[in-house]
Structures are given as structure tokens and as C-alpha cells.
Amino acid sequence: MRILKAAKALAESHDSVQGVTISLGSVAQQAGLTKPGLMYHFPSKEALMLGLVDHAAEDWARRLREHTGRPSQELSSFERHRAYVTVATTAEVSRADYWIFSDALYHPKLSRAWGEHLGPWFDTTGLDDRAVSLLTAARFCADGAWMSEATGVFPSEDLAAVREHALALIDAAERASDNTHLEVSE
């Protein structure tokens, strides 16, 4: 955990995402370890990056579990999406969070952790197309909100209003789903 916190701190200490350089040596120094000591836990830069992304993705899943008080499988798709919208628009985020997330886009091995930890929160199995599109729109609102806050590029002047609009999309998705179920059962 200390090593992963050190790697994230290094990413946060740079003025731009492009300036982020994470090496085994720089992380070892930041963590107060020798490079061989760090390599005992993470034998390569790839292993370190996989650990960092897994740690970040698990942190998001933990935030969602703490917010709801329950694991994803005990919640409806609508409850899971409400939790994500709320957490994504209220969480403290940094450039390092954005860098860790966006770097996974360029390295398929790194994206696995995001799907593993957050995929269950975005599951829409069994919902009709209208409900799925509304839930996806709500998630995209939340994604954009946290990314703009993390990067400082066009941050919202009123995240609460963005959150309310995204939650309204989820409410509409739930109503659409209820209406579809009523029509099918009639």
C-alpha cells in the first residue's frame, strides 16, 4: 500500500499529465525503499503499473460500497448507477486519478482492473434499450464531471446541478423500465 501511495503521490506532484514519469527507482525513493526492496513486491514497471491501476479501481469500488453500505450484487442497476453518479460528483479527485484511469486506455492489460472492479456497478443486464441508454447517459455525465474536476479543464461551477440532472436520467430510466414491465405483464 505504501508503494502504491508513493506512485500516486509522484503522479500528483507533476504539473501536467504528460510530465508524469513513474519508474521503479523514483517510486522506491518516494516510498523510502531501496529499488531492490520495491522490486520484491513489484518486480517490473508493468507489475507496478498493474498494481497501481488495480489499487485505483478497487478504491473506486470501495467508495461505492461505502456509499451504499452494500456490495453491487445486492443492489438494482438503478441503485448502483445512483451511487456512481453521487460518488463521482462528490469525491476528491486529482490529476493522478485521471492519469491512472486514462493510461489504461492505451494498455489493455491495465484496463482489466477497471472492468473487474467497476463493471458490476454498471451492469444493465435485463433492462430494455431505453433504460440502458438513460443509465449510460447518466454515467457519462458523472464520468465527465469527475474527469473535468480531476484535470481542471472546464470544471463545473455547479456540480450539484450536474448530479441532479444525472440522477433525473436514472429516475427516467427506472420509470421507463417499470412501464416496460407493466406493458409486458398486461
JSON list of C-alpha atoms in Angstrom, two decimals:
[
{"chain": "A", "resi": 1, "resn": "MET", "atom": "CA", "xyz": [0.00, 0.00, 0.00]},
{"chain": "A", "resi": 2, "resn": "ARG", "atom": "CA", "xyz": [2.85, 2.40, 0.85]},
{"chain": "A", "resi": 3, "resn": "ILE", "atom": "CA", "xyz": [4.42, 1.76, -2.55]},
{"chain": "A", "resi": 4, "resn": "LEU", "atom": "CA", "xyz": [1.17, 2.43, -4.42]},
{"chain": "A", "resi": 5, "resn": "LYS", "atom": "CA", "xyz": [0.57, 5.60, -2.41]},
{"chain": "A", "resi": 6, "resn": "ALA", "atom": "CA", "xyz": [4.09, 6.73, -3.30]},
{"chain": "A", "resi": 7, "resn": "ALA", "atom": "CA", "xyz": [3.48, 6.08, -7.01]},
{"chain": "A", "resi": 8, "resn": "LYS", "atom": "CA", "xyz": [0.25, 8.07, -6.89]},
{"chain": "A", "resi": 9, "resn": "ALA", "atom": "CA", "xyz": [1.97, 10.89, -4.98]},
{"chain": "A", "resi": 10, "resn": "LEU", "atom": "CA", "xyz": [4.61, 11.07, -7.72]},
{"chain": "A", "resi": 11, "resn": "ALA", "atom": "CA", "xyz": [1.90, 11.39, -10.35]},
{"chain": "A", "resi": 12, "resn": "GLU", "atom": "CA", "xyz": [0.17, 14.11, -8.31]},
{"chain": "A", "resi": 13, "resn": "SER", "atom": "CA", "xyz": [3.39, 16.07, -7.89]},
{"chain": "A", "resi": 14, "resn": "HIS", "atom": "CA", "xyz": [3.70, 16.87, -11.60]},
{"chain": "A", "resi": 15, "resn": "ASP", "atom": "CA", "xyz": [2.19, 19.96, -13.21]},
{"chain": "A", "resi": 16, "resn": "SER", "atom": "CA", "xyz": [0.87, 18.06, -16.22]},
{"chain": "A", "resi": 17, "resn": "VAL", "atom": "CA", "xyz": [-0.17, 14.53, -17.07]},
{"chain": "A", "resi": 18, "resn": "GLN", "atom": "CA", "xyz": [2.47, 14.47, -19.80]},
{"chain": "A", "resi": 19, "resn": "GLY", "atom": "CA", "xyz": [5.11, 15.20, -17.14]},
{"chain": "A", "resi": 20, "resn": "VAL", "atom": "CA", "xyz": [4.33, 12.05, -15.18]},
{"chain": "A", "resi": 21, "resn": "THR", "atom": "CA", "xyz": [7.23, 9.66, -15.08]},
{"chain": "A", "resi": 22, "resn": "ILE", "atom": "CA", "xyz": [6.84, 6.64, -12.89]},
{"chain": "A", "resi": 23, "resn": "SER", "atom": "CA", "xyz": [9.92, 4.48, -12.61]},
{"chain": "A", "resi": 24, "resn": "LEU", "atom": "CA", "xyz": [10.84, 1.79, -10.13]},
{"chain": "A", "resi": 25, "resn": "GLY", "atom": "CA", "xyz": [13.65, 3.98, -8.85]},
{"chain": "A", "resi": 26, "resn": "SER", "atom": "CA", "xyz": [11.52, 7.11, -8.39]},
{"chain": "A", "resi": 27, "resn": "VAL", "atom": "CA", "xyz": [8.76, 5.19, -6.64]},
{"chain": "A", "resi": 28, "resn": "ALA", "atom": "CA", "xyz": [11.27, 3.39, -4.39]},
{"chain": "A", "resi": 29, "resn": "GLN", "atom": "CA", "xyz": [12.77, 6.74, -3.40]},
{"chain": "A", "resi": 30, "resn": "GLN", "atom": "CA", "xyz": [9.32, 8.28, -2.77]},
{"chain": "A", "resi": 31, "resn": "ALA", "atom": "CA", "xyz": [8.33, 5.26, -0.65]},
{"chain": "A", "resi": 32, "resn": "GLY", "atom": "CA", "xyz": [11.59, 5.32, 1.34]},
{"chain": "A", "resi": 33, "resn": "LEU", "atom": "CA", "xyz": [12.71, 1.95, 0.00]},
{"chain": "A", "resi": 34, "resn": "THR", "atom": "CA", "xyz": [15.62, 0.68, -2.00]},
{"chain": "A", "resi": 35, "resn": "LYS", "atom": "CA", "xyz": [14.89, -0.28, -5.59]},
{"chain": "A", "resi": 36, "resn": "PRO", "atom": "CA", "xyz": [15.52, -3.98, -4.79]},
{"chain": "A", "resi": 37, "resn": "GLY", "atom": "CA", "xyz": [13.13, -3.62, -1.83]},
{"chain": "A", "resi": 38, "resn": "LEU", "atom": "CA", "xyz": [10.42, -2.28, -4.12]},
{"chain": "A", "resi": 39, "resn": "MET", "atom": "CA", "xyz": [11.16, -4.97, -6.70]},
{"chain": "A", "resi": 40, "resn": "TYR", "atom": "CA", "xyz": [10.45, -7.63, -4.08]},
{"chain": "A", "resi": 41, "resn": "HIS", "atom": "CA", "xyz": [6.79, -6.51, -4.29]},
{"chain": "A", "resi": 42, "resn": "PHE", "atom": "CA", "xyz": [6.73, -5.29, -7.91]},
{"chain": "A", "resi": 43, "resn": "PRO", "atom": "CA", "xyz": [9.42, -6.98, -10.00]},
{"chain": "A", "resi": 44, "resn": "SER", "atom": "CA", "xyz": [8.85, -4.79, -13.07]},
{"chain": "A", "resi": 45, "resn": "LYS", "atom": "CA", "xyz": [7.40, -1.46, -14.06]},
{"chain": "A", "resi": 46, "resn": "GLU", "atom": "CA", "xyz": [4.50, -3.31, -15.66]},
{"chain": "A", "resi": 47, "resn": "ALA", "atom": "CA", "xyz": [3.77, -5.10, -12.37]},
{"chain": "A", "resi": 48, "resn": "LEU", "atom": "CA", "xyz": [3.89, -1.75, -10.55]},
{"chain": "A", "resi": 49, "resn": "MET", "atom": "CA", "xyz": [1.51, -0.14, -13.04]},
{"chain": "A", "resi": 50, "resn": "LEU", "atom": "CA", "xyz": [-0.88, -3.11, -12.85]},
{"chain": "A", "resi": 51, "resn": "GLY", "atom": "CA", "xyz": [-0.82, -2.79, -9.07]},
{"chain": "A", "resi": 52, "resn": "LEU", "atom": "CA", "xyz": [-1.42, 0.96, -9.22]},
{"chain": "A", "resi": 53, "resn": "VAL", "atom": "CA", "xyz": [-4.39, 0.63, -11.58]},
{"chain": "A", "resi": 54, "resn": "ASP", "atom": "CA", "xyz": [-5.84, -2.24, -9.57]},
{"chain": "A", "resi": 55, "resn": "HIS", "atom": "CA", "xyz": [-5.47, -0.16, -6.39]},
{"chain": "A", "resi": 56, "resn": "ALA", "atom": "CA", "xyz": [-7.22, 2.83, -8.02]},
{"chain": "A", "resi": 57, "resn": "ALA", "atom": "CA", "xyz": [-10.07, 0.73, -9.43]},
{"chain": "A", "resi": 58, "resn": "GLU", "atom": "CA", "xyz": [-10.55, -1.06, -6.11]},
{"chain": "A", "resi": 59, "resn": "ASP", "atom": "CA", "xyz": [-10.60, 2.34, -4.38]},
{"chain": "A", "resi": 60, "resn": "TRP", "atom": "CA", "xyz": [-13.49, 3.44, -6.60]},
{"chain": "A", "resi": 61, "resn": "ALA", "atom": "CA", "xyz": [-15.36, 0.19, -5.88]},
{"chain": "A", "resi": 62, "resn": "ARG", "atom": "CA", "xyz": [-14.70, 0.66, -2.14]},
{"chain": "A", "resi": 63, "resn": "ARG", "atom": "CA", "xyz": [-16.11, 4.20, -2.31]},
{"chain": "A", "resi": 64, "resn": "LEU", "atom": "CA", "xyz": [-19.25, 2.85, -3.96]},
{"chain": "A", "resi": 65, "resn": "ARG", "atom": "CA", "xyz": [-19.64, 0.07, -1.37]},
{"chain": "A", "resi": 66, "resn": "GLU", "atom": "CA", "xyz": [-19.16, 2.57, 1.46]},
{"chain": "A", "resi": 67, "resn": "HIS", "atom": "CA", "xyz": [-21.69, 4.94, -0.09]},
{"chain": "A", "resi": 68, "resn": "THR", "atom": "CA", "xyz": [-24.37, 2.25, -0.45]},
{"chain": "A", "resi": 69, "resn": "GLY", "atom": "CA", "xyz": [-23.42, 0.13, 2.53]},
{"chain": "A", "resi": 70, "resn": "ARG", "atom": "CA", "xyz": [-23.83, -2.97, 0.33]},
{"chain": "A", "resi": 71, "resn": "PRO", "atom": "CA", "xyz": [-21.97, -4.82, -2.41]},
{"chain": "A", "resi": 72, "resn": "SER", "atom": "CA", "xyz": [-23.05, -4.25, -6.01]},
{"chain": "A", "resi": 73, "resn": "GLN", "atom": "CA", "xyz": [-24.80, -7.61, -6.39]},
{"chain": "A", "resi": 74, "resn": "GLU", "atom": "CA", "xyz": [-27.30, -6.67, -3.66]},
{"chain": "A", "resi": 75, "resn": "LEU", "atom": "CA", "xyz": [-28.40, -3.51, -5.50]},
{"chain": "A", "resi": 76, "resn": "SER", "atom": "CA", "xyz": [-30.55, -2.82, -8.51]},
{"chain": "A", "resi": 77, "resn": "SER", "atom": "CA", "xyz": [-28.91, -1.36, -11.59]},
{"chain": "A", "resi": 78, "resn": "PHE", "atom": "CA", "xyz": [-30.63, 1.93, -10.76]},
{"chain": "A", "resi": 79, "resn": "GLU", "atom": "CA", "xyz": [-29.24, 1.98, -7.20]},
{"chain": "A", "resi": 80, "resn": "ARG", "atom": "CA", "xyz": [-25.75, 1.17, -8.48]},
{"chain": "A", "resi": 81, "resn": "HIS", "atom": "CA", "xyz": [-25.87, 3.97, -11.05]},
{"chain": "A", "resi": 82, "resn": "ARG", "atom": "CA", "xyz": [-27.21, 6.44, -8.46]},
{"chain": "A", "resi": 83, "resn": "ALA", "atom": "CA", "xyz": [-24.29, 5.54, -6.22]},
{"chain": "A", "resi": 84, "resn": "TYR", "atom": "CA", "xyz": [-21.78, 6.06, -9.02]},
{"chain": "A", "resi": 85, "resn": "VAL", "atom": "CA", "xyz": [-23.24, 9.43, -10.02]},
{"chain": "A", "resi": 86, "resn": "THR", "atom": "CA", "xyz": [-23.20, 10.61, -6.40]},
{"chain": "A", "resi": 87, "resn": "VAL", "atom": "CA", "xyz": [-19.69, 9.38, -5.64]},
{"chain": "A", "resi": 88, "resn": "ALA", "atom": "CA", "xyz": [-18.22, 10.60, -8.94]},
{"chain": "A", "resi": 89, "resn": "THR", "atom": "CA", "xyz": [-19.63, 14.10, -8.41]},
{"chain": "A", "resi": 90, "resn": "THR", "atom": "CA", "xyz": [-18.61, 14.41, -4.75]},
{"chain": "A", "resi": 91, "resn": "ALA", "atom": "CA", "xyz": [-15.30, 12.52, -4.45]},
{"chain": "A", "resi": 92, "resn": "GLU", "atom": "CA", "xyz": [-12.00, 14.27, -4.04]},
{"chain": "A", "resi": 93, "resn": "VAL", "atom": "CA", "xyz": [-10.10, 13.56, -7.26]},
{"chain": "A", "resi": 94, "resn": "SER", "atom": "CA", "xyz": [-6.75, 14.63, -8.66]},
{"chain": "A", "resi": 95, "resn": "ARG", "atom": "CA", "xyz": [-4.78, 14.64, -11.89]},
{"chain": "A", "resi": 96, "resn": "ALA", "atom": "CA", "xyz": [-3.24, 11.38, -10.74]},
{"chain": "A", "resi": 97, "resn": "ASP", "atom": "CA", "xyz": [-6.68, 9.75, -10.66]},
{"chain": "A", "resi": 98, "resn": "TYR", "atom": "CA", "xyz": [-7.28, 10.88, -14.22]},
{"chain": "A", "resi": 99, "resn": "TRP", "atom": "CA", "xyz": [-3.81, 9.80, -15.35]},
{"chain": "A", "resi": 100, "resn": "ILE", "atom": "CA", "xyz": [-4.21, 6.33, -13.82]},
{"chain": "A", "resi": 101, "resn": "PHE", "atom": "CA", "xyz": [-7.60, 5.91, -15.50]},
{"chain": "A", "resi": 102, "resn": "SER", "atom": "CA", "xyz": [-6.64, 7.32, -18.89]},
{"chain": "A", "resi": 103, "resn": "ASP", "atom": "CA", "xyz": [-3.35, 5.43, -19.12]},
{"chain": "A", "resi": 104, "resn": "ALA", "atom": "CA", "xyz": [-5.36, 2.21, -19.03]},
{"chain": "A", "resi": 105, "resn": "LEU", "atom": "CA", "xyz": [-6.96, 3.18, -22.34]},
{"chain": "A", "resi": 106, "resn": "TYR", "atom": "CA", "xyz": [-3.63, 2.74, -24.09]},
{"chain": "A", "resi": 107, "resn": "HIS", "atom": "CA", "xyz": [-2.66, -0.50, -22.40]},
{"chain": "A", "resi": 108, "resn": "PRO", "atom": "CA", "xyz": [-5.28, -3.28, -22.49]},
{"chain": "A", "resi": 109, "resn": "LYS", "atom": "CA", "xyz": [-3.70, -5.11, -19.55]},
{"chain": "A", "resi": 110, "resn": "LEU", "atom": "CA", "xyz": [-4.31, -2.03, -17.42]},
{"chain": "A", "resi": 111, "resn": "SER", "atom": "CA", "xyz": [-7.99, -1.73, -18.34]},
{"chain": "A", "resi": 112, "resn": "ARG", "atom": "CA", "xyz": [-8.80, -5.19, -16.95]},
{"chain": "A", "resi": 113, "resn": "ALA", "atom": "CA", "xyz": [-8.83, -3.92, -13.35]},
{"chain": "A", "resi": 114, "resn": "TRP", "atom": "CA", "xyz": [-11.36, -1.19, -14.15]},
{"chain": "A", "resi": 115, "resn": "GLY", "atom": "CA", "xyz": [-13.71, -3.73, -15.73]},
{"chain": "A", "resi": 116, "resn": "GLU", "atom": "CA", "xyz": [-13.24, -6.20, -12.90]},
{"chain": "A", "resi": 117, "resn": "HIS", "atom": "CA", "xyz": [-13.89, -3.73, -10.07]},
{"chain": "A", "resi": 118, "resn": "LEU", "atom": "CA", "xyz": [-16.38, -1.32, -11.65]},
{"chain": "A", "resi": 119, "resn": "GLY", "atom": "CA", "xyz": [-18.05, -3.48, -14.29]},
{"chain": "A", "resi": 120, "resn": "PRO", "atom": "CA", "xyz": [-20.52, -4.98, -11.79]},
{"chain": "A", "resi": 121, "resn": "TRP", "atom": "CA", "xyz": [-21.60, -1.45, -10.81]},
{"chain": "A", "resi": 122, "resn": "PHE", "atom": "CA", "xyz": [-22.53, -0.65, -14.41]},
{"chain": "A", "resi": 123, "resn": "ASP", "atom": "CA", "xyz": [-24.28, -3.93, -15.23]},
{"chain": "A", "resi": 124, "resn": "THR", "atom": "CA", "xyz": [-27.60, -3.37, -17.03]},
{"chain": "A", "resi": 125, "resn": "THR", "atom": "CA", "xyz": [-28.48, -6.98, -17.82]},
{"chain": "A", "resi": 126, "resn": "GLY", "atom": "CA", "xyz": [-32.20, -7.48, -18.31]},
{"chain": "A", "resi": 127, "resn": "LEU", "atom": "CA", "xyz": [-33.07, -3.83, -18.87]},
{"chain": "A", "resi": 128, "resn": "ASP", "atom": "CA", "xyz": [-34.68, -2.54, -22.04]},
{"chain": "A", "resi": 129, "resn": "ASP", "atom": "CA", "xyz": [-32.74, -0.38, -24.50]},
{"chain": "A", "resi": 130, "resn": "ARG", "atom": "CA", "xyz": [-34.34, 2.91, -23.35]},
{"chain": "A", "resi": 131, "resn": "ALA", "atom": "CA", "xyz": [-33.42, 2.31, -19.71]},
{"chain": "A", "resi": 132, "resn": "VAL", "atom": "CA", "xyz": [-29.88, 1.29, -20.68]},
{"chain": "A", "resi": 133, "resn": "SER", "atom": "CA", "xyz": [-29.36, 4.41, -22.79]},
{"chain": "A", "resi": 134, "resn": "LEU", "atom": "CA", "xyz": [-30.60, 6.67, -19.97]},
{"chain": "A", "resi": 135, "resn": "LEU", "atom": "CA", "xyz": [-28.34, 4.94, -17.43]},
{"chain": "A", "resi": 136, "resn": "THR", "atom": "CA", "xyz": [-25.41, 5.25, -19.82]},
{"chain": "A", "resi": 137, "resn": "ALA", "atom": "CA", "xyz": [-26.11, 8.97, -20.29]},
{"chain": "A", "resi": 138, "resn": "ALA", "atom": "CA", "xyz": [-26.18, 9.43, -16.50]},
{"chain": "A", "resi": 139, "resn": "ARG", "atom": "CA", "xyz": [-22.88, 7.57, -16.16]},
{"chain": "A", "resi": 140, "resn": "PHE", "atom": "CA", "xyz": [-21.32, 9.67, -18.91]},
{"chain": "A", "resi": 141, "resn": "CYS", "atom": "CA", "xyz": [-22.39, 12.83, -17.05]},
{"chain": "A", "resi": 142, "resn": "ALA", "atom": "CA", "xyz": [-20.67, 11.53, -13.92]},
{"chain": "A", "resi": 143, "resn": "ASP", "atom": "CA", "xyz": [-17.58, 10.41, -15.86]},
{"chain": "A", "resi": 144, "resn": "GLY", "atom": "CA", "xyz": [-17.25, 13.84, -17.44]},
{"chain": "A", "resi": 145, "resn": "ALA", "atom": "CA", "xyz": [-17.77, 15.59, -14.12]},
{"chain": "A", "resi": 146, "resn": "TRP", "atom": "CA", "xyz": [-15.03, 13.74, -12.29]},
{"chain": "A", "resi": 147, "resn": "MET", "atom": "CA", "xyz": [-12.64, 13.95, -15.24]},
{"chain": "A", "resi": 148, "resn": "SER", "atom": "CA", "xyz": [-13.11, 17.72, -15.59]},
{"chain": "A", "resi": 149, "resn": "GLU", "atom": "CA", "xyz": [-12.66, 18.16, -11.84]},
{"chain": "A", "resi": 150, "resn": "ALA", "atom": "CA", "xyz": [-9.54, 15.95, -11.80]},
{"chain": "A", "resi": 151, "resn": "THR", "atom": "CA", "xyz": [-7.89, 17.70, -14.74]},
{"chain": "A", "resi": 152, "resn": "GLY", "atom": "CA", "xyz": [-9.14, 21.22, -14.03]},
{"chain": "A", "resi": 153, "resn": "VAL", "atom": "CA", "xyz": [-10.22, 21.52, -17.68]},
{"chain": "A", "resi": 154, "resn": "PHE", "atom": "CA", "xyz": [-13.63, 23.21, -17.81]},
{"chain": "A", "resi": 155, "resn": "PRO", "atom": "CA", "xyz": [-14.68, 22.25, -14.27]},
{"chain": "A", "resi": 156, "resn": "SER", "atom": "CA", "xyz": [-18.34, 22.72, -13.41]},
{"chain": "A", "resi": 157, "resn": "GLU", "atom": "CA", "xyz": [-19.39, 25.78, -11.48]},
{"chain": "A", "resi": 158, "resn": "ASP", "atom": "CA", "xyz": [-22.27, 23.73, -10.02]},
{"chain": "A", "resi": 159, "resn": "LEU", "atom": "CA", "xyz": [-21.55, 20.02, -9.66]},
{"chain": "A", "resi": 160, "resn": "ALA", "atom": "CA", "xyz": [-24.69, 19.62, -7.55]},
{"chain": "A", "resi": 161, "resn": "ALA", "atom": "CA", "xyz": [-26.82, 20.63, -10.54]},
{"chain": "A", "resi": 162, "resn": "VAL", "atom": "CA", "xyz": [-24.94, 18.20, -12.80]},
{"chain": "A", "resi": 163, "resn": "ARG", "atom": "CA", "xyz": [-25.51, 15.46, -10.23]},
{"chain": "A", "resi": 164, "resn": "GLU", "atom": "CA", "xyz": [-29.25, 16.27, -10.04]},
{"chain": "A", "resi": 165, "resn": "HIS", "atom": "CA", "xyz": [-29.62, 16.11, -13.83]},
{"chain": "A", "resi": 166, "resn": "ALA", "atom": "CA", "xyz": [-27.76, 12.79, -13.97]},
{"chain": "A", "resi": 167, "resn": "LEU", "atom": "CA", "xyz": [-29.92, 11.40, -11.14]},
{"chain": "A", "resi": 168, "resn": "ALA", "atom": "CA", "xyz": [-33.02, 12.55, -13.04]},
{"chain": "A", "resi": 169, "resn": "LEU", "atom": "CA", "xyz": [-31.85, 10.46, -16.00]},
{"chain": "A", "resi": 170, "resn": "ILE", "atom": "CA", "xyz": [-31.64, 7.44, -13.70]},
{"chain": "A", "resi": 171, "resn": "ASP", "atom": "CA", "xyz": [-35.14, 8.15, -12.37]},
{"chain": "A", "resi": 172, "resn": "ALA", "atom": "CA", "xyz": [-36.38, 8.31, -16.00]},
{"chain": "A", "resi": 173, "resn": "ALA", "atom": "CA", "xyz": [-34.63, 5.01, -16.73]},
{"chain": "A", "resi": 174, "resn": "GLU", "atom": "CA", "xyz": [-36.33, 3.38, -13.77]},
{"chain": "A", "resi": 175, "resn": "ARG", "atom": "CA", "xyz": [-39.74, 4.73, -14.83]},
{"chain": "A", "resi": 176, "resn": "ALA", "atom": "CA", "xyz": [-39.13, 3.52, -18.40]},
{"chain": "A", "resi": 177, "resn": "SER", "atom": "CA", "xyz": [-38.21, 0.09, -17.08]},
{"chain": "A", "resi": 178, "resn": "ASP", "atom": "CA", "xyz": [-41.30, -0.03, -14.83]},
{"chain": "A", "resi": 179, "resn": "ASN", "atom": "CA", "xyz": [-43.53, 0.96, -17.77]},
{"chain": "A", "resi": 180, "resn": "THR", "atom": "CA", "xyz": [-41.99, -1.75, -19.96]},
{"chain": "A", "resi": 181, "resn": "HIS", "atom": "CA", "xyz": [-42.59, -4.37, -17.27]},
{"chain": "A", "resi": 182, "resn": "LEU", "atom": "CA", "xyz": [-46.21, -3.20, -16.89]},
{"chain": "A", "resi": 183, "resn": "GLU", "atom": "CA", "xyz": [-46.79, -3.44, -20.65]},
{"chain": "A", "resi": 184, "resn": "VAL", "atom": "CA", "xyz": [-45.31, -6.95, -20.78]},
{"chain": "A", "resi": 185, "resn": "SER", "atom": "CA", "xyz": [-47.39, -8.23, -17.87]},
{"chain": "A", "resi": 186, "resn": "GLU", "atom": "CA", "xyz": [-50.69, -6.81, -19.17]}
]
